[in-house]
Tab-separated table of N, CA and C in Angstrom:
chain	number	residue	atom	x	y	z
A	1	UNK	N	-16.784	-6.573	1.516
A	1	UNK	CA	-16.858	-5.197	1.060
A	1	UNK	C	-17.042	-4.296	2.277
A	2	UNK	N	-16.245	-3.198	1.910
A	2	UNK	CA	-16.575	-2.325	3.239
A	2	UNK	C	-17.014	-0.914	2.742
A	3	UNK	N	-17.653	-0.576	3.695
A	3	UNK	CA	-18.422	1.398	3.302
A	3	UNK	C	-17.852	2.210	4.364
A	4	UNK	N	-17.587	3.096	4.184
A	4	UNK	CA	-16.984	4.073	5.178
A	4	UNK	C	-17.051	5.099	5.373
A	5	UNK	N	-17.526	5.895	6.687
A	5	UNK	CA	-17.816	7.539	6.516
A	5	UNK	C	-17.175	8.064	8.265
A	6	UNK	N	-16.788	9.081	7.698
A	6	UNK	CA	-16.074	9.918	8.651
A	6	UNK	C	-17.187	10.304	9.113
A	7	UNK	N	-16.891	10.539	10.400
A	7	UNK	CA	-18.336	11.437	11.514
A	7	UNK	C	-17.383	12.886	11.612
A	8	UNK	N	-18.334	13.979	10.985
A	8	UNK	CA	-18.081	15.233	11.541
A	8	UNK	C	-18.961	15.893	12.754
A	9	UNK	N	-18.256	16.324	13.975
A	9	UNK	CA	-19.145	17.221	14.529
A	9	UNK	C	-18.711	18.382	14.708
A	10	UNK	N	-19.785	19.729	14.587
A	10	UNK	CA	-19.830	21.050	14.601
A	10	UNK	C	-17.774	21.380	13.804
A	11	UNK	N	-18.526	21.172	12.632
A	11	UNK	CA	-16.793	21.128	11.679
A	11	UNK	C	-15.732	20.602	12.085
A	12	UNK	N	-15.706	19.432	12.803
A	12	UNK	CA	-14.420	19.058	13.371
A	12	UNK	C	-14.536	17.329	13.256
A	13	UNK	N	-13.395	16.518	12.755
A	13	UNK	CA	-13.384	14.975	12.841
A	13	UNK	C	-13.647	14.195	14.339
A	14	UNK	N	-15.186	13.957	14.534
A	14	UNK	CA	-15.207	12.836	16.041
A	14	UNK	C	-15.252	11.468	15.807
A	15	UNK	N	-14.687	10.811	14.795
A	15	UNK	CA	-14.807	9.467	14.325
A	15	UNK	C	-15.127	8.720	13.198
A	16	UNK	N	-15.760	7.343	12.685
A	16	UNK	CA	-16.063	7.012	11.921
A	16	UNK	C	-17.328	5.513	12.265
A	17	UNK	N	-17.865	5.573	10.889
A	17	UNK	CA	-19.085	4.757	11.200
A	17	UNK	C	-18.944	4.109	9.665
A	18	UNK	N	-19.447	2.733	9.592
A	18	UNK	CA	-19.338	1.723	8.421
A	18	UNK	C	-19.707	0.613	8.357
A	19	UNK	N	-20.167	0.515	7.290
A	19	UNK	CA	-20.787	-1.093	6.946
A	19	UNK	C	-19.468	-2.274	6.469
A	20	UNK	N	-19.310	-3.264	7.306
A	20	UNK	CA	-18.665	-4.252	6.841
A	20	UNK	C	-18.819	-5.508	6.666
A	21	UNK	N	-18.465	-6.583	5.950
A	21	UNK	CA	-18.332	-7.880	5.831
A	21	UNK	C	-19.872	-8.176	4.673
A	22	UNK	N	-19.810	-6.959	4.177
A	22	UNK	CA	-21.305	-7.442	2.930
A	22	UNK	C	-20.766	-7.622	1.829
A	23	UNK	N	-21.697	-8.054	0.687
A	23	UNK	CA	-21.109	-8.582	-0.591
A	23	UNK	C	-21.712	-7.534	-1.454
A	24	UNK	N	-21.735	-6.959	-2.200
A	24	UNK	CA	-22.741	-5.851	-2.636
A	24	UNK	C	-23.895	-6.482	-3.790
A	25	UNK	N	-23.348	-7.680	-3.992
A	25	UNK	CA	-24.570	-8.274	-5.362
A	25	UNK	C	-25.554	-9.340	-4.300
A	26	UNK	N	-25.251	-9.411	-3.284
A	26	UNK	CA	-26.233	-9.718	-1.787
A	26	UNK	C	-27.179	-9.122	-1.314
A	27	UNK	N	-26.595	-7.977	-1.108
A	27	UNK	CA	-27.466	-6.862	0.017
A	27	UNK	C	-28.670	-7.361	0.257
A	28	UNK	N	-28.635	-7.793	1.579
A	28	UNK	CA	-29.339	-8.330	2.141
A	28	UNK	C	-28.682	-8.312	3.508
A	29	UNK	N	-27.330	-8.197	4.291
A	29	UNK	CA	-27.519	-7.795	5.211
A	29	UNK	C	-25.578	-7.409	5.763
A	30	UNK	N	-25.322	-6.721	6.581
A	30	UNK	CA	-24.172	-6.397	7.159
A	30	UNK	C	-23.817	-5.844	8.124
A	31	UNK	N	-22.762	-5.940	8.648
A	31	UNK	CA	-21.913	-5.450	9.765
A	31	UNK	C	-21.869	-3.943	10.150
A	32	UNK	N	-22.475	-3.339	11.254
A	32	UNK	CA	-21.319	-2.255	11.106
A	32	UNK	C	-20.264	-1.550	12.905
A	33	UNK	N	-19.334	-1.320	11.789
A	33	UNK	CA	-18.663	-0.503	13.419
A	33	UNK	C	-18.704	0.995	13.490
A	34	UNK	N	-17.889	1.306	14.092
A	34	UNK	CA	-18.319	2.752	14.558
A	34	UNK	C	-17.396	3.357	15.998
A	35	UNK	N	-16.861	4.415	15.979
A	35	UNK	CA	-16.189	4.916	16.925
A	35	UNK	C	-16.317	6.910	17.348
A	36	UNK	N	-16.067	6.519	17.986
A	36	UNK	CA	-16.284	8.103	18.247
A	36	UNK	C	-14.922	8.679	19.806
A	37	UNK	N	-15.014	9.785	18.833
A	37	UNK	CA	-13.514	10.169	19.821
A	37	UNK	C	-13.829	10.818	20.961
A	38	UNK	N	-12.951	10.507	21.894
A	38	UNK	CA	-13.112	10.710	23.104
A	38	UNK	C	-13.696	12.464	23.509
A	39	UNK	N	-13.099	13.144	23.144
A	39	UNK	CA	-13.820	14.304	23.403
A	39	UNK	C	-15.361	14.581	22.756
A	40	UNK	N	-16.097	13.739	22.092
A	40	UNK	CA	-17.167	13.700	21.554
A	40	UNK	C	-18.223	12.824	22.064
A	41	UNK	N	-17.710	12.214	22.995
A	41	UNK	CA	-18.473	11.119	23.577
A	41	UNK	C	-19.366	11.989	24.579
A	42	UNK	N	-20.173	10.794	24.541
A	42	UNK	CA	-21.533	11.089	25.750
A	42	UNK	C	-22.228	12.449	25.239
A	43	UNK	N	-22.345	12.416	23.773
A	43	UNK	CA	-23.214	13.657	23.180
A	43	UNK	C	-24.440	12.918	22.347
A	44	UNK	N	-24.453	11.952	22.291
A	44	UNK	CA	-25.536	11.114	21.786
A	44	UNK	C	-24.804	11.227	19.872
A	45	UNK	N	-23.872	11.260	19.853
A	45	UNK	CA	-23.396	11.543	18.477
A	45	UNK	C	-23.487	9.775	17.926
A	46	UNK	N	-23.299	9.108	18.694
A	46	UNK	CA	-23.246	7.556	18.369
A	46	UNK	C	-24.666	6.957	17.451
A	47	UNK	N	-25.209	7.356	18.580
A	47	UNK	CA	-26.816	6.553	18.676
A	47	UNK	C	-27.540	7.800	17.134
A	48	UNK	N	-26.827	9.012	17.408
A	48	UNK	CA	-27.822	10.058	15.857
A	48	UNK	C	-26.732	9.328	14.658
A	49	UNK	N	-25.561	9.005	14.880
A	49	UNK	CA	-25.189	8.109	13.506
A	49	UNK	C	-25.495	6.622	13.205
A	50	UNK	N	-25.704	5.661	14.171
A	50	UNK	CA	-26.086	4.669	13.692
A	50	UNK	C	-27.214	4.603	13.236
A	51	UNK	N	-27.829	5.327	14.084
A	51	UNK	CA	-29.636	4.926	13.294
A	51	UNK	C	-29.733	6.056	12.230
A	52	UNK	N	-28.616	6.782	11.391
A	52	UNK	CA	-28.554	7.676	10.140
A	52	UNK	C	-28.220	6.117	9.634
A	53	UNK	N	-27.230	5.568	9.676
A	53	UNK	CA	-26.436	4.439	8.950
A	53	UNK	C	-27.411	3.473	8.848
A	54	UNK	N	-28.732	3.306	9.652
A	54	UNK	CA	-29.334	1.857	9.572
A	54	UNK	C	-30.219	2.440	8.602
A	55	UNK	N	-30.815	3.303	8.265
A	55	UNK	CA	-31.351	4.455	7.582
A	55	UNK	C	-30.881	4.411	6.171
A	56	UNK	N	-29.440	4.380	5.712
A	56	UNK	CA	-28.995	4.341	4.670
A	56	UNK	C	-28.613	3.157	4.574
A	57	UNK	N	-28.440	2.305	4.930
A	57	UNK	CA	-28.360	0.368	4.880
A	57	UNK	C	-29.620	-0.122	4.060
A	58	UNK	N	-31.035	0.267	4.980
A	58	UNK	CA	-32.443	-0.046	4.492
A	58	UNK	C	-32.897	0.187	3.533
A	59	UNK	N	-32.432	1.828	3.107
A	59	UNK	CA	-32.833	2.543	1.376
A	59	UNK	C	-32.060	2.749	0.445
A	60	UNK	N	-30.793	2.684	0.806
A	60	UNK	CA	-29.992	2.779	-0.594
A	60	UNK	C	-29.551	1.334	-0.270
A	61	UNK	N	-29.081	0.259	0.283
A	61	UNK	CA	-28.362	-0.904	-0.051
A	61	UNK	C	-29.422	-2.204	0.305
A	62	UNK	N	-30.363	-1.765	0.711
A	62	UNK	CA	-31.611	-2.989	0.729
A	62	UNK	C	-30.713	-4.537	1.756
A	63	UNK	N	-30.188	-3.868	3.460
A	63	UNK	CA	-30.151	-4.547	4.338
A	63	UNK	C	-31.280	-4.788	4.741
A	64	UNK	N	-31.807	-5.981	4.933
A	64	UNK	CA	-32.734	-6.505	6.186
A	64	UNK	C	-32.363	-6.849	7.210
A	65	UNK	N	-31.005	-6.985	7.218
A	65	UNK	CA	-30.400	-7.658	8.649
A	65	UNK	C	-29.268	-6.888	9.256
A	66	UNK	N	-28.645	-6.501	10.070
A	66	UNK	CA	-27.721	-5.593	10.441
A	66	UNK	C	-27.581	-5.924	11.520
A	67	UNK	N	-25.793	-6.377	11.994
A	67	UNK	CA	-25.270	-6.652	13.053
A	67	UNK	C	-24.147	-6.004	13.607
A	68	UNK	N	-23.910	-6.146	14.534
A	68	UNK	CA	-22.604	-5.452	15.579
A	68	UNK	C	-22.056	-6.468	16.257
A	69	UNK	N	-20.483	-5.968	16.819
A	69	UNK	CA	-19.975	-6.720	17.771
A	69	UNK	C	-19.561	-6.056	18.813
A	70	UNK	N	-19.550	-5.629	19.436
A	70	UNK	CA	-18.716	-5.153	21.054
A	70	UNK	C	-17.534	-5.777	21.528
A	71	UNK	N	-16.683	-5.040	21.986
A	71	UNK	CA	-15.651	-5.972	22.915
A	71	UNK	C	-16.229	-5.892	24.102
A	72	UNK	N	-15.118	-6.947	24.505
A	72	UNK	CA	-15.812	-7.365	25.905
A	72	UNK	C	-15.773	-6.234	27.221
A	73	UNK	N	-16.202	-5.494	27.930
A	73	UNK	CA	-16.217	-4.718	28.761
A	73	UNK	C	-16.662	-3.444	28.269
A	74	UNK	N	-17.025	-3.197	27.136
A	74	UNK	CA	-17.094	-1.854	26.243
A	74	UNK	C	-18.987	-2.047	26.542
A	75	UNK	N	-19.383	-1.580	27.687
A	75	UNK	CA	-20.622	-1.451	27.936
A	75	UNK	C	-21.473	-0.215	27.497
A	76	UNK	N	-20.389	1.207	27.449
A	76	UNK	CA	-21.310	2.197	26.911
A	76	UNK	C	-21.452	1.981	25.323
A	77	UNK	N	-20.959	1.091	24.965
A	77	UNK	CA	-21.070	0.679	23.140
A	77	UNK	C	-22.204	-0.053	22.754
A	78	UNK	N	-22.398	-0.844	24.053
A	78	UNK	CA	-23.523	-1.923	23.657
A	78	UNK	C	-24.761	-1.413	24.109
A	79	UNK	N	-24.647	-0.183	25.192
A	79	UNK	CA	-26.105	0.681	25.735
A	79	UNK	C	-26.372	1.065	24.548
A	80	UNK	N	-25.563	1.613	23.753
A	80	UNK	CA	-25.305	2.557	22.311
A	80	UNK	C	-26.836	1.983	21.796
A	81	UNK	N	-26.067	0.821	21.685
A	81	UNK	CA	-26.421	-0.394	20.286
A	81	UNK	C	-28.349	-0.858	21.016
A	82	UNK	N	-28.095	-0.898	22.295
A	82	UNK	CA	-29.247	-1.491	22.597
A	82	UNK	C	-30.271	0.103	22.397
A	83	UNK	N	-30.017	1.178	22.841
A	83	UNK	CA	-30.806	2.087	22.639
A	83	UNK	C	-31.209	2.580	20.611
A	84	UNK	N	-30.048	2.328	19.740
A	84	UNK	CA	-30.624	1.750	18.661
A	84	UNK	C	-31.220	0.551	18.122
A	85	UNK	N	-32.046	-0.306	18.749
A	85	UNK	CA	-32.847	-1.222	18.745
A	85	UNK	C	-31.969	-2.668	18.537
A	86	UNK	N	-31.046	-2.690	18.848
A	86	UNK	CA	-29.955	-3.850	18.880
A	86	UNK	C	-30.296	-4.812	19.838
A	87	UNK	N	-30.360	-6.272	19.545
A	87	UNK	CA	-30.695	-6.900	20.650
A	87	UNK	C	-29.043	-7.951	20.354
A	88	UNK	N	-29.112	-8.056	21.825
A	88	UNK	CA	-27.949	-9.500	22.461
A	88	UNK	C	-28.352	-10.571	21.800
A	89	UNK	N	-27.435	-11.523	21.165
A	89	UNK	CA	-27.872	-12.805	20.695
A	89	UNK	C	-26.596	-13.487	21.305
């Protein structure tokens, strides 16, 4: 199952953020990705939507567990992730 939300900033489309690979009669834990467009970057728009999204994972869909993936070399994604309390496994 997937959830999906457009990121608006100051009225204009900078991306999208979403929960994937959960079951919804589970909830108990899921995926999410997330992008943000290049002219929007390096505004902290990442890090104020994921931790909105881990926010709405915890109280409306009752995640306890929540994971990410990075590609490989995509280091300002994983600072992202580590400055929202993401740890490397």
């Amino acid at each position: 199952h997937t959830t999906q939300w457009s990121i608006r900033w100051k009225n204009q489309f900078a991306g999208e953020i979403g929960f994937h690979s959960f079951k919804p009669q589970l909830r108990t834990q899921a995926s999410i990705g997330f992008w943000v467009a290049e002219p929007f970057q390096g505004q902290g728009i990442a890090k104020l939507c994921i931790n909105a999204i881990l926010e709405v994972g915890s109280r409306d869909y009752g995640f306890n567990l929540v994971r990410a993936a990075v590609f490989n070399g995509n280091d300002t994604s994983l600072a992202v992730l580590r400055a929202c309390g993401f740890i490397p496994v």
